[in-house]
Coordinates of C-alpha atoms and ligand atoms in Angstrom, one line a residue:
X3 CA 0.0 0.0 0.0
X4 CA 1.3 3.4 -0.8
X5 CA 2.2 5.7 2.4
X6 CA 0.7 8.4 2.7
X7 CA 2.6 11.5 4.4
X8 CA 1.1 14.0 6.6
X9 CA 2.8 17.2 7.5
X10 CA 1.5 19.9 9.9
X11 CA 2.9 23.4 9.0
X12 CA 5.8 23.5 11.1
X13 CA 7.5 19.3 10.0
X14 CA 6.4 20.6 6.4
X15 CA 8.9 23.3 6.8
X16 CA 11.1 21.6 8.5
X17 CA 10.7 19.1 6.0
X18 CA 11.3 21.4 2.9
X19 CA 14.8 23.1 4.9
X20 CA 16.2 19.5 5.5
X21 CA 15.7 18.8 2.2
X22 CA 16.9 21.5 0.2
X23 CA 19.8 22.6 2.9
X24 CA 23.2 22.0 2.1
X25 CA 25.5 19.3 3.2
X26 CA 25.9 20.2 7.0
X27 CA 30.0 20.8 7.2
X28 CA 32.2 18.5 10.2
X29 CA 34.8 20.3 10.4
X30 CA 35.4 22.4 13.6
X31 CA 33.8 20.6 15.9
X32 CA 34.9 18.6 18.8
X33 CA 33.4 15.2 19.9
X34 CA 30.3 16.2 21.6
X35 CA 29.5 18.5 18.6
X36 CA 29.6 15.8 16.3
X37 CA 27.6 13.8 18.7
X38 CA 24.9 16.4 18.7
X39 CA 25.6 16.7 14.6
X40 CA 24.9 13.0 14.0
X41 CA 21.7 12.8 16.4
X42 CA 19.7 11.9 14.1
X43 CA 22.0 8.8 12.8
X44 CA 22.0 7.7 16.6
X45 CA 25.9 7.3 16.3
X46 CA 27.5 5.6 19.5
X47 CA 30.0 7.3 21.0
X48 CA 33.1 5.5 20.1
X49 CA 32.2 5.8 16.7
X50 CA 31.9 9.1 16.9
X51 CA 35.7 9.5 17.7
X52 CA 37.0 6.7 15.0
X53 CA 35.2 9.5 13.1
X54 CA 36.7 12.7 14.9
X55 CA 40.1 10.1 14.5
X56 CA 39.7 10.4 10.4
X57 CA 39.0 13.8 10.4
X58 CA 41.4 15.6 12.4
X59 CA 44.6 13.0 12.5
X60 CA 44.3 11.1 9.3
X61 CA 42.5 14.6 7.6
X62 CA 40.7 12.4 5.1
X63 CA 38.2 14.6 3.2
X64 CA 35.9 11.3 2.0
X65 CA 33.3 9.4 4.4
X66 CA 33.8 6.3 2.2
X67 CA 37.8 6.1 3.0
X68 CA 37.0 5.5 7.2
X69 CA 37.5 2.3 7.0
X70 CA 36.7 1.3 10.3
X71 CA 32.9 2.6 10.6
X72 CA 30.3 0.7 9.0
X73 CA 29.3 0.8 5.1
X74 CA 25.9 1.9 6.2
X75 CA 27.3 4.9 8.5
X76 CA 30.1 5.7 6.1
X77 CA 26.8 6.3 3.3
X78 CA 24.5 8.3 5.7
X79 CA 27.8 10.7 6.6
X80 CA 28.2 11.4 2.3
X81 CA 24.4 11.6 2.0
X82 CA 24.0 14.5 4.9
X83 CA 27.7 15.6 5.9
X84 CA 30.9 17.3 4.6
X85 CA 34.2 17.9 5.1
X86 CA 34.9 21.0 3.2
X87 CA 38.0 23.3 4.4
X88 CA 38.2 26.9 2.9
X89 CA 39.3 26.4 -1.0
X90 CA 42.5 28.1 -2.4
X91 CA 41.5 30.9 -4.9
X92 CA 45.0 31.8 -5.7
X93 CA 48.2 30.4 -4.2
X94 CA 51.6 32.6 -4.5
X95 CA 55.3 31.8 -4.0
X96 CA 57.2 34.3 -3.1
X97 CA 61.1 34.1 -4.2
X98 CA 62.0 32.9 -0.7
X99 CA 59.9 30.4 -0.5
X100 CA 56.9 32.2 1.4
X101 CA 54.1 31.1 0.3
X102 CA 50.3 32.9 0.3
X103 CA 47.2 31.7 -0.4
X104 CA 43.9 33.7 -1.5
X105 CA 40.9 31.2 0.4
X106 CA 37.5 31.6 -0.7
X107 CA 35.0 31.1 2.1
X108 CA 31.2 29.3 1.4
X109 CA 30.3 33.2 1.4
X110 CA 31.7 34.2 -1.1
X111 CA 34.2 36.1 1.7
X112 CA 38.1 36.1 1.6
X113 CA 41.0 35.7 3.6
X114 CA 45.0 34.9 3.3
X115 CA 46.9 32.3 4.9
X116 CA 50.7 32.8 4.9
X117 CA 53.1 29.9 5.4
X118 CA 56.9 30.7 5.9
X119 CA 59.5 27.8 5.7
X120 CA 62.4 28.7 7.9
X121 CA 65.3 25.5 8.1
X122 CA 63.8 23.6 11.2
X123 CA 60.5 25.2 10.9
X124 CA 57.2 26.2 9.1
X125 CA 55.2 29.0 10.7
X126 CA 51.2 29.3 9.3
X127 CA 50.6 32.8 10.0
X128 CA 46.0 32.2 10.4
X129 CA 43.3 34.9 10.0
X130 CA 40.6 35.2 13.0
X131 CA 38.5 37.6 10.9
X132 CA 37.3 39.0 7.4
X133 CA 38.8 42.4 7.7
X134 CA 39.8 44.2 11.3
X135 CA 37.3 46.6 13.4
X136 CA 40.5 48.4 14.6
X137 CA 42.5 50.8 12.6
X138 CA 46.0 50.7 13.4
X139 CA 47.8 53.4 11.2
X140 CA 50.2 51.0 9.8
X141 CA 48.5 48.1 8.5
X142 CA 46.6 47.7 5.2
X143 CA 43.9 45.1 6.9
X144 CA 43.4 48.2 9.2
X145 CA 42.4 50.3 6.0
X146 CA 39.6 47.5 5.5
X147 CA 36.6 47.7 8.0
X148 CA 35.3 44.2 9.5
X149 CA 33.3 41.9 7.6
X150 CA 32.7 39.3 9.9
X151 CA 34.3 37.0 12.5
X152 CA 35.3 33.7 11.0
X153 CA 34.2 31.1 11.9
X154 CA 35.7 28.1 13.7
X155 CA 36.0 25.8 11.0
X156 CA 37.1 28.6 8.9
X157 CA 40.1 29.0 11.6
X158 CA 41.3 25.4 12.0
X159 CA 40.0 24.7 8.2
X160 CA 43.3 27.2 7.5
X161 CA 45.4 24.3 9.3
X162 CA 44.1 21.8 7.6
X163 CA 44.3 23.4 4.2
X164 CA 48.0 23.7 5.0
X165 CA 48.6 20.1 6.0
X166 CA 46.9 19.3 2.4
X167 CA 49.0 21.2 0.5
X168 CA 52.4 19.8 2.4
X169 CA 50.4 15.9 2.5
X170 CA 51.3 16.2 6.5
X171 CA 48.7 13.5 7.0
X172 CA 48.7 12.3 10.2
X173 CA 51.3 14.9 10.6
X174 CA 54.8 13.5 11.3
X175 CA 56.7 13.1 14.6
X176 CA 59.6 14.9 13.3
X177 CA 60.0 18.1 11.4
X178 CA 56.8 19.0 10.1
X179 CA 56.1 21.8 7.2
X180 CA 53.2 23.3 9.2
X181 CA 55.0 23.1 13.1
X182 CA 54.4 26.9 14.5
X183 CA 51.1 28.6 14.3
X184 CA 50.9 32.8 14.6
X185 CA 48.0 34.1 14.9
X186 CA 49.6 37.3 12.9
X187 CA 46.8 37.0 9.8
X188 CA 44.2 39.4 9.0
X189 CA 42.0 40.5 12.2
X190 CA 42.3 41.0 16.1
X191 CA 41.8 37.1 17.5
X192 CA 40.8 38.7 20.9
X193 CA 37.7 39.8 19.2
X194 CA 37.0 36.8 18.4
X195 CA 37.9 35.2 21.3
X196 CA 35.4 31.7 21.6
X197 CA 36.3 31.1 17.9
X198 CA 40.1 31.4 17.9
X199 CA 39.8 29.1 21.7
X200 CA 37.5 26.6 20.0
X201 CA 40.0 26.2 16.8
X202 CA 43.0 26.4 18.9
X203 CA 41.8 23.7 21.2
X204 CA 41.1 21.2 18.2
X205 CA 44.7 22.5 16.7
X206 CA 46.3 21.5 20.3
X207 CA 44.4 18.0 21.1
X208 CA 47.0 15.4 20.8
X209 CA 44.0 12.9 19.8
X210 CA 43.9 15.0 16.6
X211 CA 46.0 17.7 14.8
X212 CA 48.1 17.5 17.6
X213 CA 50.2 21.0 17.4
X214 CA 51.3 21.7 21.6
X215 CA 50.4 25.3 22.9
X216 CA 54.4 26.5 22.6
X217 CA 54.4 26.5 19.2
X218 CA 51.7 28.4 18.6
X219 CA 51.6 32.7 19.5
X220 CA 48.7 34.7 19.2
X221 CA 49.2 37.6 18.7
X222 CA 46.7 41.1 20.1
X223 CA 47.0 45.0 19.8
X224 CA 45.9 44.6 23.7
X225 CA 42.3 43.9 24.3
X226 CA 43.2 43.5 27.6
X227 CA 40.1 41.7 29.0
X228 CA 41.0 38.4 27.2
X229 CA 44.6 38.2 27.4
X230 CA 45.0 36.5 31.7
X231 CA 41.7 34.5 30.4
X232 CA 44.1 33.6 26.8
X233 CA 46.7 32.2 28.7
X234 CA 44.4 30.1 31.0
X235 CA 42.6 28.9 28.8
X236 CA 44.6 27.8 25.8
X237 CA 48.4 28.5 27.4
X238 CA 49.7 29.5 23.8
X239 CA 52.3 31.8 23.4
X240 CA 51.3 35.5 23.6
X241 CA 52.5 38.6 21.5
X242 CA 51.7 42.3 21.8
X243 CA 51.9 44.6 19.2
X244 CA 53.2 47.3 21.3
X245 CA 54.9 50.1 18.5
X246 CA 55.0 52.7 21.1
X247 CA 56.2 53.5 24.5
X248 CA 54.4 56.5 25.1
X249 CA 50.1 57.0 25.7
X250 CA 50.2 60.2 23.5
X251 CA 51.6 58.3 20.3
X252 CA 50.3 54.5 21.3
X253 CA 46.7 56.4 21.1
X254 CA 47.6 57.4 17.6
X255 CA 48.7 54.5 16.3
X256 CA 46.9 51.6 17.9
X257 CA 43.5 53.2 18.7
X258 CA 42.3 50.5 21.1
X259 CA 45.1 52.3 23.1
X260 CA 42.7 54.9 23.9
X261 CA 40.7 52.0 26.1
X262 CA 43.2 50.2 27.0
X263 CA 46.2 52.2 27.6
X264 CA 50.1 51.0 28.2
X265 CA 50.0 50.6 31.8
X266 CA 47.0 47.8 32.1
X267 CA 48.3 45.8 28.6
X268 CA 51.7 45.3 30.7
X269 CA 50.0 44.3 33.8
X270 CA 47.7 42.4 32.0
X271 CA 51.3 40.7 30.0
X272 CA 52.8 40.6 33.7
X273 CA 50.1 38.3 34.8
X274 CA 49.8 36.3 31.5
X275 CA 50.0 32.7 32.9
X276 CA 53.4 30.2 32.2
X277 CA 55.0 33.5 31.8
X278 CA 58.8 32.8 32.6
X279 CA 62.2 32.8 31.4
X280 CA 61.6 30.1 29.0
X281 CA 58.4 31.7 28.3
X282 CA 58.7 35.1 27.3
X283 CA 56.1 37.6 26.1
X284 CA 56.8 39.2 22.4
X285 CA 56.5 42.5 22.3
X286 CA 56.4 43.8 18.5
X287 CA 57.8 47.0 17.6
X288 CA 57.3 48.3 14.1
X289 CA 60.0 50.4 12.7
X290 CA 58.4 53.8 11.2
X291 CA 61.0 56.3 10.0
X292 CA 60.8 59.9 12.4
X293 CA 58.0 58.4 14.3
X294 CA 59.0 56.0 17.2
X295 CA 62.6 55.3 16.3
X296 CA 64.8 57.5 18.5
X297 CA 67.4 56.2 20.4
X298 CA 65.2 57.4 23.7
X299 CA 62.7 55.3 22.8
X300 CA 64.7 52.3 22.5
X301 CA 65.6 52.8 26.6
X302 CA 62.6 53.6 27.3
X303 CA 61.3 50.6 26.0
X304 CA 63.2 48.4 27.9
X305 CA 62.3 50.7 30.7
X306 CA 58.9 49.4 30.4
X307 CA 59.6 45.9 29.9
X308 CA 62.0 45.7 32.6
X309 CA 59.7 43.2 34.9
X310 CA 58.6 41.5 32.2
X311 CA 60.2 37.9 30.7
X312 CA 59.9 39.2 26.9
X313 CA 61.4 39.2 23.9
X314 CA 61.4 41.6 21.4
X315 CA 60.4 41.8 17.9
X316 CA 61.5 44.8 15.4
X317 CA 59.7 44.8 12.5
X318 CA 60.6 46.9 9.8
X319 CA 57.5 48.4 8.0
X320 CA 56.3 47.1 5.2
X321 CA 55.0 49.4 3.1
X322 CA 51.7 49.8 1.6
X323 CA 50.0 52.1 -1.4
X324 CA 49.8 55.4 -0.1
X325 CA 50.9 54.4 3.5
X326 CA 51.4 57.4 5.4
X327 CA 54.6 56.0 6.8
X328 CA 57.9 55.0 5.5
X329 CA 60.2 52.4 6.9
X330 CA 63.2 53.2 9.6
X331 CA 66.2 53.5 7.5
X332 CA 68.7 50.3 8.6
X333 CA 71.0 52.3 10.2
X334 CA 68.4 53.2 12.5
X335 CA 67.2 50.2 13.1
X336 CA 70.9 49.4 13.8
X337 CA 71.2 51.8 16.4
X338 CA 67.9 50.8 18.1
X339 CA 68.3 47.0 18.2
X340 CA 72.1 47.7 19.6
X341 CA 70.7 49.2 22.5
X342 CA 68.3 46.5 23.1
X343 CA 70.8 44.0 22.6
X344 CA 73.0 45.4 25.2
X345 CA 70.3 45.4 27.9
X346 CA 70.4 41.6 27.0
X347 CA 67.7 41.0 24.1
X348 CA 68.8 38.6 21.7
X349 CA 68.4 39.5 17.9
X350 CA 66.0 41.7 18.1
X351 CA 65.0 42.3 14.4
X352 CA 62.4 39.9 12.3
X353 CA 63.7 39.8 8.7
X354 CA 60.6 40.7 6.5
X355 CA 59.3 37.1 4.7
X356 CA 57.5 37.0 1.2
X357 CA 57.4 41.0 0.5
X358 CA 57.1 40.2 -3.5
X359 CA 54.1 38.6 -2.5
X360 CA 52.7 40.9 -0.3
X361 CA 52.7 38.4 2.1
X362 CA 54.7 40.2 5.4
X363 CA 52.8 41.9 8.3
X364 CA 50.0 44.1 7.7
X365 CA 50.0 43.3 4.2
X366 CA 47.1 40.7 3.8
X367 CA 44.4 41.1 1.6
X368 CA 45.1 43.7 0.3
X369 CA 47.3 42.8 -2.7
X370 CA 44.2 40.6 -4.1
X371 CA 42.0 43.2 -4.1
X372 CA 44.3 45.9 -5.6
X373 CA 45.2 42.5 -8.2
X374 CA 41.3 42.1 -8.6
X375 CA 41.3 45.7 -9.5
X376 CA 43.9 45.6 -12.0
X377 CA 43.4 42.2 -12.9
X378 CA 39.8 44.2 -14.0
X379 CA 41.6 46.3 -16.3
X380 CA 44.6 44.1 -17.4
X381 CA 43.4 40.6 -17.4
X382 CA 46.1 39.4 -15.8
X383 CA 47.7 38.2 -12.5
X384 CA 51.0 36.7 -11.0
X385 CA 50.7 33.4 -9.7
X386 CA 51.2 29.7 -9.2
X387 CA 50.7 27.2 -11.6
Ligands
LIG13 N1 45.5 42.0 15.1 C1 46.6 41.4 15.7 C2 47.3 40.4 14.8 C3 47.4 40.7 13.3 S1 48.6 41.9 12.9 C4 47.7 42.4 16.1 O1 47.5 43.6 15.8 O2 48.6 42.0 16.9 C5 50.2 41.0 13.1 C6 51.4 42.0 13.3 O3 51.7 42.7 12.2 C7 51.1 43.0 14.4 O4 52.2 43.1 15.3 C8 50.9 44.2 13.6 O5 51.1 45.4 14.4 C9 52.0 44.1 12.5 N2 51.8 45.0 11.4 C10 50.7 45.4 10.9 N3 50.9 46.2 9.8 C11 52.3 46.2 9.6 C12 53.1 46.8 8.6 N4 52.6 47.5 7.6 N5 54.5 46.5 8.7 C13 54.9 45.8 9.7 N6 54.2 45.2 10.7 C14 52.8 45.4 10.6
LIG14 FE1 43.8 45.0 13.1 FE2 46.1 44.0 14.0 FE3 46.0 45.5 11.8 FE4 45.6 46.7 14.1 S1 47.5 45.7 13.4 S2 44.4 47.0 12.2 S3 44.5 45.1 15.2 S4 45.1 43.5 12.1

């Protein structure tokens, strides 16, 4: 006999939105959110971390290669789920090996990923959001208002898109071309705090992609409320973008100064927890010719520091079009890191990485758009393959 359906108004709806939604995406979420995702299949829980197990430690992209769940689960998965990670729109190589990659988000949004090879290392330098609310003076992203956060899958699905492109699947014991994390890409990660925890906490469990919390920095302009909170929950690494020592120019050039000025970020860095010797805070200076590069500065930077394990990063500029700053020439940058050397800070300067590619600090985004633009015009663009 046939069956006959009846829906009230509301399972109709429902009804018509299960049917014609998308493919609901796995990644991003932990165990008990993929428990909750798979309700409906009545999964049990073991099965549901074999599943976790392929995602985030094998990285397989296909239901039907989990070869340890059952043919029937493995079909229900493809029918209703997906594993999709942020898709490359245009990758770049820079001459030393830098390499950036334009990702297109489900929304039609963008954002960059850097990855820079050092000898021992590979740093992936991640975007926490589409755009930045703040507007530091320096940086390009700054130029850009906010979009919108992104979201956590969008976070780790950076990683993950990294560990594709290098096959570090499950990722080796030794050296690895994705081993450091900064969270240095486009946005402030403190304001979007439970994202960047949630995607940092799958990036950290060992049951998965397995990165530990010391290899990975994230980086703020000082929204001080969430750094002591940062470093209990998540125990990363933490750098500030400091780029000033004084209130009157700070203000100027990292607005969210004006709420949080110098003296609460560095008791707020004073109290970051793990902080030791072994664990230093990074305070980043960017070099900007005439504007915070005096020899005076230099002491009373480490002035400021004094009480505080830390490191410190010099950062030359990197310019921009139109950027109303120019870099510090290198004999000034000389004579400032010499002074900080001498109060004991070892090599203080960070070599700008993938500049032909606009791929260095403060930098992101914007080359694709300006490329879009010309690309408009021209028809053309530089990049891989
Ligand atoms: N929003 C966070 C992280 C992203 S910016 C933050 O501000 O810390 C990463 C680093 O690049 C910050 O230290 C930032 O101050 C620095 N930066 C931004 N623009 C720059 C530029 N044009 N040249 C050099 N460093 C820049
Ligand atoms: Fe945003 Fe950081 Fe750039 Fe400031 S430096 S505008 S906080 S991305």
């Amino acid at each position: 006999m046939k069956q006959v359906v009846y829906f009230t108004n509301n399972s109709y709806m429902r009804y018509m939105m299960e049917s014609t939604n998308p493919k609901q995406n796995l990644i991003g979420l932990n165990v008990p959110e993929l428990q909750e995702a798979l309700l409906s299949l009545n999964v049990p829980k073991y099965r549901v971390q074999q599943l976790y197990h392929w995602i985030y430690y094998h990285g397989v992209r296909d239901f039907g290669a989990m070869a340890n769940l059952p043919k029937d689960l493995r079909e229900a998965l493809t029918a209703g789920f997906s594993l999709d990670r942020p898709t490359i729109k245009i990758p770049q190589v820079s001459l030393d090996g830098t390499q950036k990659w334009l990702l297109s988000l489900s929304d039609g949004n963008e954002v960059e990923t850097v990855h820079i090879p050092e000898k021992t290392r590979g740093t992936l330098c991640v975007s926490s959001q589409v755009g930045c609310a703040l507007s530091c003076k320096f940086c390009h992203t700054g130029t850009q208002t906010l979009v919108r956060n992104l979201t956590v899958a969008e976070i780790v699905g950076q990683f993950m898109v990294a560990r594709d492109v290098f096959g570090e699947w499950p990722a080796p014991a030794g050296n690895r071309h994705v081993s450091n994390v900064v969270m240095m890409g486009m946005g402030e990660p403190l304001y979007n705090y439970d994202n960047v925890k949630k995607a940092l906490t799958l990036i950290m469990d060992p049951q998965g992609l397995d990165l530990a919390p010391r290899r990975i920095t994230l980086s703020t302009s000082g929204v001080v409320p969430h750094i002591v909170q940062c470093g209990n929950d998540l125990g990363v690494s933490l750098a500030i973008s400091l780029h000033a020592v004084t209130n009157e120019l700070r203000n100027v050039l990292v607005p969210i100064n004006r709420k949080y000025p110098i003296d609460e970020l560095l008791t707020a860095c004073k109290n970051y927890p793990g902080t030791n010797k072994s664990n230093r805070v990074t305070f980043e200076y960017v070099m900007l010719k005439g504007i915070n590069d005096s020899p005076a500065e230099a002491r009373e930077l480490i002035r400021l520091l004094k009480n505080i394990p830390s490191k410190i990063n010099l950062i030359p500029f990197n310019p921009w079009p139109n950027a109303p700053f120019e870099c510090s020439s290198s004999e000034t940058i000389g004579v400032f890191s010499a002074i900080l050397e001498k109060a004991g800070y070892a090599s203080p300067v960070r070599r700008p990485r993938g500049q032909d590619i606009f791929a260095a600090c403060g930098q992101l985004k914007s080359l694709s758009q300006r490329l879009r633009k010309s690309n408009e015009k021209s028809g053309t663009l530089i990049q891989k393959n």
